[in-house]
PDB file of C-alpha atoms in Angstrom:
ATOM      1  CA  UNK A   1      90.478 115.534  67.133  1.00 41.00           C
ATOM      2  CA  UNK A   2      86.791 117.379  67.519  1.00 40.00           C
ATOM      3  CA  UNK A   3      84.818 118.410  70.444  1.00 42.00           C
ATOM      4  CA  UNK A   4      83.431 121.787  71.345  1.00 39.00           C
ATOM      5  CA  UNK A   5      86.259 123.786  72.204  1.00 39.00           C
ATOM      6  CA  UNK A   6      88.537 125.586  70.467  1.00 36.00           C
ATOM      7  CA  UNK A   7      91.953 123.804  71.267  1.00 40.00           C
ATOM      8  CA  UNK A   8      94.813 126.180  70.838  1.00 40.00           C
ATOM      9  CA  UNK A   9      97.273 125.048  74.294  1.00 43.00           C
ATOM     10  CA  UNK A  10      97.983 122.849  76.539  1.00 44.00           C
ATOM     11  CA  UNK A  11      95.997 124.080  79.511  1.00 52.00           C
ATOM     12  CA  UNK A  12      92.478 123.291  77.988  1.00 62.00           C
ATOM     13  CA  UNK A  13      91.447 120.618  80.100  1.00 76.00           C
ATOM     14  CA  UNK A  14      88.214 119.136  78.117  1.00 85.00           C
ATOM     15  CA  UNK A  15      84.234 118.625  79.682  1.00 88.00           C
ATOM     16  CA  UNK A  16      82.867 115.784  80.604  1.00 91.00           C
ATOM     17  CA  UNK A  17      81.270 113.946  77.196  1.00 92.00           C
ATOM     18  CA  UNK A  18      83.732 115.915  75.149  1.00 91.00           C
ATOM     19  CA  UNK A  19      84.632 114.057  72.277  1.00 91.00           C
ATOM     20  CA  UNK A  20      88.198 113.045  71.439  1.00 86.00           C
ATOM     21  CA  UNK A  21      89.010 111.300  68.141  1.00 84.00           C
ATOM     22  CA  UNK A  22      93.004 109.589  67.754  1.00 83.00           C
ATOM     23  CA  UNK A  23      93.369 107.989  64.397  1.00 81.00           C
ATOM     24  CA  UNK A  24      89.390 106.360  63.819  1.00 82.00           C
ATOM     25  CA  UNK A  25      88.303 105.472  67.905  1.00 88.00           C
ATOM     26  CA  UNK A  26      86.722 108.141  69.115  1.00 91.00           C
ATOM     27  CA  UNK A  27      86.794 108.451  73.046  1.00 92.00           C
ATOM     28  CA  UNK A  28      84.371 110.154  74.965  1.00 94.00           C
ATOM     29  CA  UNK A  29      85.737 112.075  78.276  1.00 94.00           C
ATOM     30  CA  UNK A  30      84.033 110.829  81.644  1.00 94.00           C
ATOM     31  CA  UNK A  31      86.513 112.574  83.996  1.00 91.00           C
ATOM     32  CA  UNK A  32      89.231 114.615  84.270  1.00 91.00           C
ATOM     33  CA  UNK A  33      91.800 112.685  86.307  1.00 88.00           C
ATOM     34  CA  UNK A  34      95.315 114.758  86.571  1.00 85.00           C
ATOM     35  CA  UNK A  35      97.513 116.893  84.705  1.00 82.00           C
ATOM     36  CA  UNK A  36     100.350 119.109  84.663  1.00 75.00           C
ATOM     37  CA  UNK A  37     102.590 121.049  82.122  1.00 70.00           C
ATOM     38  CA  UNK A  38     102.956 117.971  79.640  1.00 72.00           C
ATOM     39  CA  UNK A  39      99.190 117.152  79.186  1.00 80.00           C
ATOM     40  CA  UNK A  40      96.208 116.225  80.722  1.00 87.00           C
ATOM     41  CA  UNK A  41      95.082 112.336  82.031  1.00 89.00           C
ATOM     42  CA  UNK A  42      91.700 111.634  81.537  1.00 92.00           C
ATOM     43  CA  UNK A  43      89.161 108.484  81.826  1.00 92.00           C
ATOM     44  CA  UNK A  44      87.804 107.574  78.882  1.00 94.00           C
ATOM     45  CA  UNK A  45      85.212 105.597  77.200  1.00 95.00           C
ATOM     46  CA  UNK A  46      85.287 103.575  73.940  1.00 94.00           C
ATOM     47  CA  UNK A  47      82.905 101.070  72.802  1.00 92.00           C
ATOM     48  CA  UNK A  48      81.471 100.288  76.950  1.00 91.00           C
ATOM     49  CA  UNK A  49      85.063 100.373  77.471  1.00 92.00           C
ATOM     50  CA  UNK A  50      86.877 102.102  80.269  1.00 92.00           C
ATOM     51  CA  UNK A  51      90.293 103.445  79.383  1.00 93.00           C
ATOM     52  CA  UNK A  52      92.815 106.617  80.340  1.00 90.00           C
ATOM     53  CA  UNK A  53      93.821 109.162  77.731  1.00 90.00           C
ATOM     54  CA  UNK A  54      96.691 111.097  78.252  1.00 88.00           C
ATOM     55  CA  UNK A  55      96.557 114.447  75.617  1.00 85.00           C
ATOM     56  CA  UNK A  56      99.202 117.052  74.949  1.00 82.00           C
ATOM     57  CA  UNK A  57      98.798 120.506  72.640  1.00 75.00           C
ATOM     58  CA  UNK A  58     101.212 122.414  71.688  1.00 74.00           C
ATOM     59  CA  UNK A  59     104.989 122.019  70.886  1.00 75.00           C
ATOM     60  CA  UNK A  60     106.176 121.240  74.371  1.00 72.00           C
ATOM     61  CA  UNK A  61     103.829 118.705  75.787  1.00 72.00           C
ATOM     62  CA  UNK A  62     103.512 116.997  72.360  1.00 75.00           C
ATOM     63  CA  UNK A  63     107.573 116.589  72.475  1.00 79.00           C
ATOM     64  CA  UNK A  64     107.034 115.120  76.128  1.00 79.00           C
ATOM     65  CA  UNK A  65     104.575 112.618  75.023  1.00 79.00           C
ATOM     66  CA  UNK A  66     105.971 111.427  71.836  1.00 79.00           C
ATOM     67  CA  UNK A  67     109.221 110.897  74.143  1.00 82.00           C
ATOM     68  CA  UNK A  68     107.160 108.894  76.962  1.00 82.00           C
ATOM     69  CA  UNK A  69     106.044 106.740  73.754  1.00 82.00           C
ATOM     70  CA  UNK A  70     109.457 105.961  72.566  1.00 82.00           C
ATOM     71  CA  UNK A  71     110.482 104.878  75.737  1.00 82.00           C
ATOM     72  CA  UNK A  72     107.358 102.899  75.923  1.00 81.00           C
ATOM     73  CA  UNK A  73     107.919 100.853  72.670  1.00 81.00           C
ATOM     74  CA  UNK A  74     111.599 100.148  73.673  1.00 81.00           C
ATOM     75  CA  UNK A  75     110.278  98.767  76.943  1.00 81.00           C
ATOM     76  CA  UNK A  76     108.479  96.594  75.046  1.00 79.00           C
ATOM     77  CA  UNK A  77     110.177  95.564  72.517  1.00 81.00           C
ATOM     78  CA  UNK A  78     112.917  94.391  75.169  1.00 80.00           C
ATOM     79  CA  UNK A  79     110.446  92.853  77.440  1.00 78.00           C
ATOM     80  CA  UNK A  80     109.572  89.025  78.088  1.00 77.00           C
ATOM     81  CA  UNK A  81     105.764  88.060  78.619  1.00 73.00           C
ATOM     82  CA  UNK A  82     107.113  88.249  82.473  1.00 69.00           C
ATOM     83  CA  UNK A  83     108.149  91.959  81.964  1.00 70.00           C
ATOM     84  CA  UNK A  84     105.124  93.144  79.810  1.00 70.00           C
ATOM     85  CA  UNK A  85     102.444  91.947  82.239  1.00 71.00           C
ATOM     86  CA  UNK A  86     104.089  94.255  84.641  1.00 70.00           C
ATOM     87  CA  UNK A  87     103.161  97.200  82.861  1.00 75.00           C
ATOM     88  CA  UNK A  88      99.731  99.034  81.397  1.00 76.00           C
ATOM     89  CA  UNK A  89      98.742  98.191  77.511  1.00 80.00           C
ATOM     90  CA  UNK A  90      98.684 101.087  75.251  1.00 83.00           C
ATOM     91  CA  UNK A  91      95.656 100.789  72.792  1.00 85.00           C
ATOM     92  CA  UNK A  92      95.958 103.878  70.832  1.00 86.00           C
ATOM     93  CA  UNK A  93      98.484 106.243  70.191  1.00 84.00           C
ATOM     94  CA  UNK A  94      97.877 109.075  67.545  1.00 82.00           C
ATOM     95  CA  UNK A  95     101.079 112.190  66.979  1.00 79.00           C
ATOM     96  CA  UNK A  96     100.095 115.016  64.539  1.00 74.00           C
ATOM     97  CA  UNK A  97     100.991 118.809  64.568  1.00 72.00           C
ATOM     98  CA  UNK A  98      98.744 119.771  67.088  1.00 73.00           C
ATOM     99  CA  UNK A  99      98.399 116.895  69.616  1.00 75.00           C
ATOM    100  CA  UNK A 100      99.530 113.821  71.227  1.00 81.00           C
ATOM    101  CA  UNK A 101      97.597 111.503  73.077  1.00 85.00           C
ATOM    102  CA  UNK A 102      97.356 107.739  73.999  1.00 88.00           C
ATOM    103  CA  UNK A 103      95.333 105.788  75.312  1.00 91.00           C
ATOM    104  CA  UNK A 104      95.839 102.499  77.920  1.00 88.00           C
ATOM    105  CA  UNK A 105      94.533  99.993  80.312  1.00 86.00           C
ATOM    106  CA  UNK A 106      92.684 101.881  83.378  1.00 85.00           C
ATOM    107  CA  UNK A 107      93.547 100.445  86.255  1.00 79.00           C
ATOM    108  CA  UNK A 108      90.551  99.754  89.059  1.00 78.00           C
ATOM    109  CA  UNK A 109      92.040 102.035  91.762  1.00 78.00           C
ATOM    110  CA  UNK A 110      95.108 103.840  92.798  1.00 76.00           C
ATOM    111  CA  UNK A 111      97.297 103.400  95.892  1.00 77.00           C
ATOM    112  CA  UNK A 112      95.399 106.623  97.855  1.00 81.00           C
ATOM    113  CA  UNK A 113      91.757 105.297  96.674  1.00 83.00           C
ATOM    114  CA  UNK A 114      92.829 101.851  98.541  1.00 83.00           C
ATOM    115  CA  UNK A 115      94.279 103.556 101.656  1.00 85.00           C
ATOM    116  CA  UNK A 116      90.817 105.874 101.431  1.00 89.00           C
ATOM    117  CA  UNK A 117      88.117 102.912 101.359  1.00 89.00           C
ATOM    118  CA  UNK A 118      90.143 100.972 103.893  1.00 87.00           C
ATOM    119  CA  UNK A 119      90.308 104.336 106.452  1.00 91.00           C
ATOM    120  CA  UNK A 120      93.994 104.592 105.942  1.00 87.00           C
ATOM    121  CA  UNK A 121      94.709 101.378 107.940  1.00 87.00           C
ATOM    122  CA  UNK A 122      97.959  99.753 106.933  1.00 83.00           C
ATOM    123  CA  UNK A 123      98.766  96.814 105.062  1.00 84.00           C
ATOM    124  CA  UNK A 124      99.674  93.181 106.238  1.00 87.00           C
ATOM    125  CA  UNK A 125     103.279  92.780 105.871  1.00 91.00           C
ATOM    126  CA  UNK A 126     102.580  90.137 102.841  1.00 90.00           C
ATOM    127  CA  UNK A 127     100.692  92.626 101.066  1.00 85.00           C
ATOM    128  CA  UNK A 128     103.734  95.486 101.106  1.00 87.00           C
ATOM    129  CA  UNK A 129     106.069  92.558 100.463  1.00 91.00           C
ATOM    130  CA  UNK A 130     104.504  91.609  97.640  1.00 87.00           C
ATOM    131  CA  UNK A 131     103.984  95.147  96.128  1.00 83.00           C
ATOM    132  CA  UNK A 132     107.637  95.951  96.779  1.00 88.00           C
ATOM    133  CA  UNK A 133     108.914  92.579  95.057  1.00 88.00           C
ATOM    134  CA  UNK A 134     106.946  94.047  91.944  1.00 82.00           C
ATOM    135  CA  UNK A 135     108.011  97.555  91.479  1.00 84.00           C
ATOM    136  CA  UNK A 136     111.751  96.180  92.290  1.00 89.00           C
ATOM    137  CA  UNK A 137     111.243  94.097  89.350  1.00 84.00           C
ATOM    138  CA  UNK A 138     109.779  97.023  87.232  1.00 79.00           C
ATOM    139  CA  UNK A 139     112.538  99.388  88.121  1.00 83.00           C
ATOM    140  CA  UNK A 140     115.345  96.912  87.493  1.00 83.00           C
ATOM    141  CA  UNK A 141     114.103  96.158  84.046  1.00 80.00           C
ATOM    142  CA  UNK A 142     113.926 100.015  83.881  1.00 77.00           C
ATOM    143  CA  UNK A 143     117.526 100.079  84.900  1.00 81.00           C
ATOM    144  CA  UNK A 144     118.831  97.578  82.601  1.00 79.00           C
ATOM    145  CA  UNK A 145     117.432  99.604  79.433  1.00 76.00           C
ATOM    146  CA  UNK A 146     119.437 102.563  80.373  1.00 76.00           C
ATOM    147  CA  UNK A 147     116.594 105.206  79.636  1.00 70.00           C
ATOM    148  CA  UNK A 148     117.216 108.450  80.124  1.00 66.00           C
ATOM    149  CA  UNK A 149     114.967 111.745  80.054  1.00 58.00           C
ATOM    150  CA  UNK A 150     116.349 114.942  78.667  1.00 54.00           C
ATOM    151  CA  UNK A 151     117.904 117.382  81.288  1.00 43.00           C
ATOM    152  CA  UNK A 152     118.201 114.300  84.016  1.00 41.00           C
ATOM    153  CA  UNK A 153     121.535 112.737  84.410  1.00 39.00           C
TER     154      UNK A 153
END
């Protein structure tokens, strides 16, 4: 990893145009999107290509991401085609001493960028039916893999 700062914790959050390398791709920060005490969520470009890059330094966050990965690659590795086009692609993942970070599909829009460009106005009843038929499906699979985060029961 390069760019201009010096990157010594996890509260850095990185400029726009900031360079991140993982393995070879190098990424190039467009916006800061979200964060908290595990790492920061950016969007990313690579090659004209649109992508989000979540980053951790230091001990802690870099044990919280290299757990959301594991969990990752066991959802996938149990999944059907029918379960893995339910969830986001990972394109690059890169652990060292330092950092964690990987990088996935972007998707268009969130829920509250919808609900913002349609002037909060509701849903048709198809529409929430068919989200909520979706994440039951996701959180099912979830369910039947048993995954568990430290400290929850």
């Amino acid at each position: 990893m390069h760019s201009g700062n010096n990157v010594e914790n996890a509260f850095v959050i990185f400029e726009k145009n900031t360079v991140i390398t993982l393995r070879q791709n190098e990424y190039i920060i467009q916006e800061y999107l979200g964060g908290g005490a595990a790492g920061h969520v950016y969007r990313v470009k690579n090659n004209n290509q649109e992508y989000f890059l979540k980053i951790s330094i230091g001990t802690f966050g870099r044990n919280q991401v290299n757990n959301e990965i594991e969990k990752y690659k066991l959802i996938i590795k149990n999944s059907g085609q029918a379960e893995k086009d339910m969830f986001l692609e990972i394109k690059d993942v890169a652990i060292n001493q330092k950092i964690a970070g990987f990088v996935g599909e972007l998707m268009d829009k969130n829920l509250f960028q919808i609900l913002e460009e349609r002037d909060y106005a509701g849903f048709r009843l198809d529409s929430v039916q068919y989200i909520g038929r979706i994440l039951v499906k996701q959180l099912c699979f979830l369910h039947r893999l048993n995954l568990r985060s430290e400290g929850v029961v």
